[in-house]
């Protein structure tokens, strides 16, 4: 989702015109382009490829007998609900185009992208919740790579520090890259990883896996 939003902000003239109409002081049409971080864009492409590989694995796991492998009903419901919502906002935002630069029910194309951006942040906040839940249901943390947990913790800490070291001053918020993640996202991820460490070293330390099998 972030990759889609980033590409739209970078290359869509419609987004540029709506930003200029709404915030002419910060995003004038004759000014510089919208702030986008190229390294983050490359990272999103890599994440997309890795997620594709993970999804193909999950589809294969659906044929196994483990109860907790594959897609949960809640995940499927949220995925369908999100897809329907974003298709609806896209239809509203393009209803009057190209005759009028406006959207039906007040949903402009800029709002359509902003809704996707917010959903992307929400998903990032609960990134490690499925693993936490799986550990709780299986009463163990076997199979969770310690290197993965440590790298994830390091990534979250670096993300938190970047907001205090590399970000523009708050008075220049319009210079913050649109494809960056807010501070609260890294805070939520750091807390989740700490809970993973607590599970592995204290709650379920040295416990054997116990995952019930389907019939």
PDB file of C-alpha atoms in Angstrom:
ATOM      1  CA  UNK A   1       0.000   0.000   0.000  1.00  0.00           C
ATOM      2  CA  UNK A   2       2.816   2.403   0.841  1.00  0.00           C
ATOM      3  CA  UNK A   3       4.426   1.710  -2.523  1.00  0.00           C
ATOM      4  CA  UNK A   4       1.201   2.629  -4.321  1.00  0.00           C
ATOM      5  CA  UNK A   5       0.833   5.824  -2.277  1.00  0.00           C
ATOM      6  CA  UNK A   6       4.482   6.773  -2.852  1.00  0.00           C
ATOM      7  CA  UNK A   7       4.264   6.359  -6.624  1.00  0.00           C
ATOM      8  CA  UNK A   8       1.063   8.394  -6.745  1.00  0.00           C
ATOM      9  CA  UNK A   9       2.562  11.258  -4.753  1.00  0.00           C
ATOM     10  CA  UNK A  10       5.680  11.210  -6.910  1.00  0.00           C
ATOM     11  CA  UNK A  11       4.192  10.955 -10.391  1.00  0.00           C
ATOM     12  CA  UNK A  12       0.480  11.870 -10.308  1.00  0.00           C
ATOM     13  CA  UNK A  13      -0.227  15.394 -11.632  1.00  0.00           C
ATOM     14  CA  UNK A  14      -3.715  15.135 -10.134  1.00  0.00           C
ATOM     15  CA  UNK A  15      -2.277  14.740  -6.624  1.00  0.00           C
ATOM     16  CA  UNK A  16       0.103  17.632  -7.227  1.00  0.00           C
ATOM     17  CA  UNK A  17      -2.706  19.937  -8.343  1.00  0.00           C
ATOM     18  CA  UNK A  18      -4.937  18.997  -5.401  1.00  0.00           C
ATOM     19  CA  UNK A  19      -2.072  19.554  -2.960  1.00  0.00           C
ATOM     20  CA  UNK A  20      -1.370  22.937  -4.549  1.00  0.00           C
ATOM     21  CA  UNK A  21      -5.047  23.911  -4.337  1.00  0.00           C
ATOM     22  CA  UNK A  22      -5.329  22.838  -0.709  1.00  0.00           C
ATOM     23  CA  UNK A  23      -1.874  23.854   0.579  1.00  0.00           C
ATOM     24  CA  UNK A  24      -0.529  26.478  -1.870  1.00  0.00           C
ATOM     25  CA  UNK A  25       2.020  27.780   0.631  1.00  0.00           C
ATOM     26  CA  UNK A  26       3.699  24.406   1.113  1.00  0.00           C
ATOM     27  CA  UNK A  27       3.154  22.727  -2.266  1.00  0.00           C
ATOM     28  CA  UNK A  28       3.038  25.389  -5.027  1.00  0.00           C
ATOM     29  CA  UNK A  29       2.650  24.094  -8.551  1.00  0.00           C
ATOM     30  CA  UNK A  30       5.847  25.871  -9.659  1.00  0.00           C
ATOM     31  CA  UNK A  31       7.862  24.635  -6.666  1.00  0.00           C
ATOM     32  CA  UNK A  32       9.839  21.498  -5.943  1.00  0.00           C
ATOM     33  CA  UNK A  33       8.229  18.086  -6.137  1.00  0.00           C
ATOM     34  CA  UNK A  34       6.589  16.451  -3.124  1.00  0.00           C
ATOM     35  CA  UNK A  35       9.126  15.122  -0.624  1.00  0.00           C
ATOM     36  CA  UNK A  36       9.762  11.419  -1.309  1.00  0.00           C
ATOM     37  CA  UNK A  37      12.610   9.307   0.080  1.00  0.00           C
ATOM     38  CA  UNK A  38      14.204   7.202  -2.673  1.00  0.00           C
ATOM     39  CA  UNK A  39      15.898   4.752  -0.224  1.00  0.00           C
ATOM     40  CA  UNK A  40      12.528   4.141   1.442  1.00  0.00           C
ATOM     41  CA  UNK A  41      10.965   3.629  -1.983  1.00  0.00           C
ATOM     42  CA  UNK A  42      13.579   0.998  -2.846  1.00  0.00           C
ATOM     43  CA  UNK A  43      12.961  -0.619   0.538  1.00  0.00           C
ATOM     44  CA  UNK A  44       9.222  -0.803  -0.172  1.00  0.00           C
ATOM     45  CA  UNK A  45       9.918  -2.595  -3.464  1.00  0.00           C
ATOM     46  CA  UNK A  46      12.064  -5.155  -1.617  1.00  0.00           C
ATOM     47  CA  UNK A  47       9.385  -5.598   1.046  1.00  0.00           C
ATOM     48  CA  UNK A  48       6.782  -6.154  -1.678  1.00  0.00           C
ATOM     49  CA  UNK A  49       8.870  -8.950  -3.212  1.00  0.00           C
ATOM     50  CA  UNK A  50       9.445 -10.575   0.195  1.00  0.00           C
ATOM     51  CA  UNK A  51       5.740 -10.339   1.060  1.00  0.00           C
ATOM     52  CA  UNK A  52       4.868 -11.972  -2.257  1.00  0.00           C
ATOM     53  CA  UNK A  53       7.136 -14.884  -1.357  1.00  0.00           C
ATOM     54  CA  UNK A  54       5.562 -15.154   2.102  1.00  0.00           C
ATOM     55  CA  UNK A  55       2.046 -15.125   0.648  1.00  0.00           C
ATOM     56  CA  UNK A  56       2.883 -17.949  -1.760  1.00  0.00           C
ATOM     57  CA  UNK A  57       4.113 -19.978   1.210  1.00  0.00           C
ATOM     58  CA  UNK A  58       0.894 -19.295   3.127  1.00  0.00           C
ATOM     59  CA  UNK A  59      -1.196 -20.459   0.183  1.00  0.00           C
ATOM     60  CA  UNK A  60       0.777 -23.715   0.150  1.00  0.00           C
ATOM     61  CA  UNK A  61       0.339 -24.119   3.915  1.00  0.00           C
ATOM     62  CA  UNK A  62      -3.444 -24.020   3.549  1.00  0.00           C
ATOM     63  CA  UNK A  63      -3.280 -27.639   2.407  1.00  0.00           C
ATOM     64  CA  UNK A  64      -1.505 -28.830   5.573  1.00  0.00           C
ATOM     65  CA  UNK A  65      -3.155 -30.107   8.740  1.00  0.00           C
ATOM     66  CA  UNK A  66      -1.863 -27.474  11.148  1.00  0.00           C
ATOM     67  CA  UNK A  67      -4.790 -25.477  12.517  1.00  0.00           C
ATOM     68  CA  UNK A  68      -2.932 -22.185  12.800  1.00  0.00           C
ATOM     69  CA  UNK A  69      -1.184 -22.161   9.432  1.00  0.00           C
ATOM     70  CA  UNK A  70      -2.551 -20.117   6.559  1.00  0.00           C
ATOM     71  CA  UNK A  71      -4.973 -17.176   6.623  1.00  0.00           C
ATOM     72  CA  UNK A  72      -7.247 -16.534   9.588  1.00  0.00           C
ATOM     73  CA  UNK A  73     -10.898 -15.653   9.080  1.00  0.00           C
ATOM     74  CA  UNK A  74     -10.296 -12.259  10.727  1.00  0.00           C
ATOM     75  CA  UNK A  75      -7.435 -11.459   8.348  1.00  0.00           C
ATOM     76  CA  UNK A  76      -9.532 -12.465   5.326  1.00  0.00           C
ATOM     77  CA  UNK A  77     -12.446 -10.328   6.521  1.00  0.00           C
ATOM     78  CA  UNK A  78     -10.250  -7.274   7.142  1.00  0.00           C
ATOM     79  CA  UNK A  79      -8.547  -7.714   3.768  1.00  0.00           C
ATOM     80  CA  UNK A  80     -11.869  -7.859   1.909  1.00  0.00           C
ATOM     81  CA  UNK A  81     -13.293  -4.959   3.934  1.00  0.00           C
ATOM     82  CA  UNK A  82     -10.231  -2.816   3.230  1.00  0.00           C
ATOM     83  CA  UNK A  83     -10.304  -3.655  -0.481  1.00  0.00           C
ATOM     84  CA  UNK A  84     -13.998  -2.758  -0.780  1.00  0.00           C
ATOM     85  CA  UNK A  85     -13.477   0.494   1.110  1.00  0.00           C
ATOM     86  CA  UNK A  86     -10.541   1.582  -1.041  1.00  0.00           C
ATOM     87  CA  UNK A  87     -12.335   0.702  -4.276  1.00  0.00           C
ATOM     88  CA  UNK A  88     -15.301   2.767  -3.048  1.00  0.00           C
ATOM     89  CA  UNK A  89     -13.124   5.799  -2.205  1.00  0.00           C
ATOM     90  CA  UNK A  90     -11.350   5.472  -5.561  1.00  0.00           C
ATOM     91  CA  UNK A  91     -14.701   5.472  -7.374  1.00  0.00           C
ATOM     92  CA  UNK A  92     -15.856   8.519  -5.396  1.00  0.00           C
ATOM     93  CA  UNK A  93     -12.598  10.405  -5.978  1.00  0.00           C
ATOM     94  CA  UNK A  94     -12.701   9.891  -9.762  1.00  0.00           C
ATOM     95  CA  UNK A  95     -16.476  10.265 -10.243  1.00  0.00           C
ATOM     96  CA  UNK A  96     -16.347  13.798 -11.683  1.00  0.00           C
ATOM     97  CA  UNK A  97     -12.968  13.524 -13.421  1.00  0.00           C
ATOM     98  CA  UNK A  98     -11.735  14.867 -15.767  1.00  0.00           C
ATOM     99  CA  UNK A  99     -14.449  17.557 -16.009  1.00  0.00           C
ATOM    100  CA  UNK A 100     -14.187  18.657 -12.372  1.00  0.00           C
ATOM    101  CA  UNK A 101     -11.267  18.349  -9.984  1.00  0.00           C
ATOM    102  CA  UNK A 102     -13.415  17.165  -7.104  1.00  0.00           C
ATOM    103  CA  UNK A 103     -14.846  13.991  -5.629  1.00  0.00           C
ATOM    104  CA  UNK A 104     -18.266  12.619  -4.844  1.00  0.00           C
ATOM    105  CA  UNK A 105     -19.314  12.872  -1.164  1.00  0.00           C
ATOM    106  CA  UNK A 106     -16.312  15.146  -0.639  1.00  0.00           C
ATOM    107  CA  UNK A 107     -13.820  12.331  -1.249  1.00  0.00           C
ATOM    108  CA  UNK A 108     -11.052  13.756  -3.410  1.00  0.00           C
ATOM    109  CA  UNK A 109      -8.286  11.638  -4.893  1.00  0.00           C
ATOM    110  CA  UNK A 110      -6.025  13.049  -2.193  1.00  0.00           C
ATOM    111  CA  UNK A 111      -8.349  11.618   0.474  1.00  0.00           C
ATOM    112  CA  UNK A 112      -8.334   8.269  -1.293  1.00  0.00           C
ATOM    113  CA  UNK A 113      -4.551   8.107  -0.954  1.00  0.00           C
ATOM    114  CA  UNK A 114      -4.630   9.402   2.609  1.00  0.00           C
ATOM    115  CA  UNK A 115      -7.036   6.615   3.622  1.00  0.00           C
ATOM    116  CA  UNK A 116      -4.662   4.045   2.152  1.00  0.00           C
ATOM    117  CA  UNK A 117      -1.745   5.691   3.966  1.00  0.00           C
ATOM    118  CA  UNK A 118      -3.578   5.502   7.301  1.00  0.00           C
ATOM    119  CA  UNK A 119      -4.438   1.833   6.735  1.00  0.00           C
ATOM    120  CA  UNK A 120      -0.804   1.092   5.899  1.00  0.00           C
ATOM    121  CA  UNK A 121       0.290   2.635   9.210  1.00  0.00           C
ATOM    122  CA  UNK A 122      -2.326   0.629  11.094  1.00  0.00           C
ATOM    123  CA  UNK A 123      -1.103  -2.630   9.549  1.00  0.00           C
ATOM    124  CA  UNK A 124       2.486  -1.732  10.405  1.00  0.00           C
ATOM    125  CA  UNK A 125       1.481  -1.113  14.034  1.00  0.00           C
ATOM    126  CA  UNK A 126       0.146  -4.680  14.374  1.00  0.00           C
ATOM    127  CA  UNK A 127       2.884  -6.239  12.244  1.00  0.00           C
ATOM    128  CA  UNK A 128       4.020  -8.657  14.971  1.00  0.00           C
ATOM    129  CA  UNK A 129       0.625  -9.358  16.548  1.00  0.00           C
ATOM    130  CA  UNK A 130       0.041 -12.548  14.464  1.00  0.00           C
ATOM    131  CA  UNK A 131       3.334 -14.008  15.758  1.00  0.00           C
ATOM    132  CA  UNK A 132       2.482 -13.002  19.325  1.00  0.00           C
ATOM    133  CA  UNK A 133      -0.916 -14.674  18.960  1.00  0.00           C
ATOM    134  CA  UNK A 134       0.603 -17.804  17.425  1.00  0.00           C
ATOM    135  CA  UNK A 135       3.049 -18.078  20.334  1.00  0.00           C
ATOM    136  CA  UNK A 136       0.165 -17.752  22.776  1.00  0.00           C
ATOM    137  CA  UNK A 137      -1.995 -20.361  21.007  1.00  0.00           C
ATOM    138  CA  UNK A 138       0.891 -22.807  20.657  1.00  0.00           C
ATOM    139  CA  UNK A 139       2.216 -22.107  24.170  1.00  0.00           C
ATOM    140  CA  UNK A 140       5.779 -21.880  22.822  1.00  0.00           C
ATOM    141  CA  UNK A 141       8.087 -19.751  20.721  1.00  0.00           C
ATOM    142  CA  UNK A 142       9.878 -22.559  18.907  1.00  0.00           C
ATOM    143  CA  UNK A 143      10.375 -21.669  15.262  1.00  0.00           C
ATOM    144  CA  UNK A 144      10.784 -17.954  15.959  1.00  0.00           C
ATOM    145  CA  UNK A 145      14.268 -16.966  14.857  1.00  0.00           C
ATOM    146  CA  UNK A 146      16.217 -15.080  17.510  1.00  0.00           C
ATOM    147  CA  UNK A 147      18.060 -13.246  14.722  1.00  0.00           C
ATOM    148  CA  UNK A 148      14.731 -12.129  13.269  1.00  0.00           C
ATOM    149  CA  UNK A 149      13.621 -10.776  16.657  1.00  0.00           C
ATOM    150  CA  UNK A 150      16.888  -8.928  17.278  1.00  0.00           C
ATOM    151  CA  UNK A 151      16.983  -7.457  13.760  1.00  0.00           C
ATOM    152  CA  UNK A 152      13.357  -6.368  14.138  1.00  0.00           C
ATOM    153  CA  UNK A 153      14.138  -4.718  17.473  1.00  0.00           C
ATOM    154  CA  UNK A 154      17.163  -2.979  15.974  1.00  0.00           C
ATOM    155  CA  UNK A 155      15.058  -1.782  13.046  1.00  0.00           C
ATOM    156  CA  UNK A 156      12.425  -0.348  15.386  1.00  0.00           C
ATOM    157  CA  UNK A 157      15.026   1.422  17.523  1.00  0.00           C
ATOM    158  CA  UNK A 158      16.689   2.913  14.430  1.00  0.00           C
ATOM    159  CA  UNK A 159      13.272   4.075  13.221  1.00  0.00           C
ATOM    160  CA  UNK A 160      12.601   5.762  16.560  1.00  0.00           C
ATOM    161  CA  UNK A 161      16.012   7.445  16.624  1.00  0.00           C
ATOM    162  CA  UNK A 162      15.612   8.645  13.030  1.00  0.00           C
ATOM    163  CA  UNK A 163      12.708  10.822  14.147  1.00  0.00           C
ATOM    164  CA  UNK A 164      14.996  12.658  16.556  1.00  0.00           C
ATOM    165  CA  UNK A 165      18.111  12.787  14.377  1.00  0.00           C
ATOM    166  CA  UNK A 166      17.353  12.809  10.661  1.00  0.00           C
ATOM    167  CA  UNK A 167      13.866  14.348  10.422  1.00  0.00           C
ATOM    168  CA  UNK A 168      13.250  18.001   9.493  1.00  0.00           C
ATOM    169  CA  UNK A 169      12.198  20.431  12.180  1.00  0.00           C
ATOM    170  CA  UNK A 170       8.518  20.273  13.152  1.00  0.00           C
ATOM    171  CA  UNK A 171       8.011  23.724  11.653  1.00  0.00           C
ATOM    172  CA  UNK A 172       9.042  22.200   8.294  1.00  0.00           C
ATOM    173  CA  UNK A 173       6.679  19.251   8.433  1.00  0.00           C
ATOM    174  CA  UNK A 174       5.999  19.547   4.704  1.00  0.00           C
ATOM    175  CA  UNK A 175       9.594  18.437   4.053  1.00  0.00           C
ATOM    176  CA  UNK A 176       9.047  15.089   5.781  1.00  0.00           C
ATOM    177  CA  UNK A 177       8.934  12.350   3.098  1.00  0.00           C
ATOM    178  CA  UNK A 178       5.413  11.170   2.417  1.00  0.00           C
ATOM    179  CA  UNK A 179       6.576   7.558   2.321  1.00  0.00           C
ATOM    180  CA  UNK A 180       8.121   7.640   5.800  1.00  0.00           C
ATOM    181  CA  UNK A 181       6.513   6.033   8.861  1.00  0.00           C
ATOM    182  CA  UNK A 182       5.364   8.038  11.899  1.00  0.00           C
ATOM    183  CA  UNK A 183       7.007   7.670  15.282  1.00  0.00           C
ATOM    184  CA  UNK A 184       4.079   5.799  16.826  1.00  0.00           C
ATOM    185  CA  UNK A 185       4.458   3.003  14.254  1.00  0.00           C
ATOM    186  CA  UNK A 186       8.021   2.290  15.372  1.00  0.00           C
ATOM    187  CA  UNK A 187       6.942   2.558  19.015  1.00  0.00           C
ATOM    188  CA  UNK A 188       4.215  -0.050  18.498  1.00  0.00           C
ATOM    189  CA  UNK A 189       6.628  -2.352  16.675  1.00  0.00           C
ATOM    190  CA  UNK A 190       9.276  -1.971  19.388  1.00  0.00           C
ATOM    191  CA  UNK A 191       6.742  -2.836  22.102  1.00  0.00           C
ATOM    192  CA  UNK A 192       5.598  -5.889  20.121  1.00  0.00           C
ATOM    193  CA  UNK A 193       9.172  -7.133  19.656  1.00  0.00           C
ATOM    194  CA  UNK A 194       9.865  -6.659  23.375  1.00  0.00           C
ATOM    195  CA  UNK A 195       6.775  -8.787  24.079  1.00  0.00           C
ATOM    196  CA  UNK A 196       8.172 -11.434  21.709  1.00  0.00           C
ATOM    197  CA  UNK A 197      11.403 -11.439  23.695  1.00  0.00           C
ATOM    198  CA  UNK A 198       9.437 -11.687  26.949  1.00  0.00           C
ATOM    199  CA  UNK A 199       7.516 -14.658  25.582  1.00  0.00           C
ATOM    200  CA  UNK A 200      10.629 -16.483  24.423  1.00  0.00           C
ATOM    201  CA  UNK A 201      12.797 -15.858  27.496  1.00  0.00           C
ATOM    202  CA  UNK A 202      10.261 -15.960  30.316  1.00  0.00           C
ATOM    203  CA  UNK A 203       6.710 -17.146  29.576  1.00  0.00           C
ATOM    204  CA  UNK A 204       7.387 -20.007  27.135  1.00  0.00           C
ATOM    205  CA  UNK A 205      11.092 -20.610  27.730  1.00  0.00           C
ATOM    206  CA  UNK A 206      12.190 -24.168  26.821  1.00  0.00           C
ATOM    207  CA  UNK A 207       8.651 -25.313  26.051  1.00  0.00           C
ATOM    208  CA  UNK A 208       7.981 -27.776  23.242  1.00  0.00           C
ATOM    209  CA  UNK A 209       5.555 -26.822  20.492  1.00  0.00           C
ATOM    210  CA  UNK A 210       1.923 -27.715  20.983  1.00  0.00           C
ATOM    211  CA  UNK A 211      -0.153 -26.925  17.912  1.00  0.00           C
ATOM    212  CA  UNK A 212      -3.363 -28.943  17.531  1.00  0.00           C
ATOM    213  CA  UNK A 213      -3.914 -30.514  14.139  1.00  0.00           C
ATOM    214  CA  UNK A 214      -7.052 -30.289  12.110  1.00  0.00           C
ATOM    215  CA  UNK A 215      -9.146 -33.328  11.411  1.00  0.00           C
TER     216      UNK A 215
END
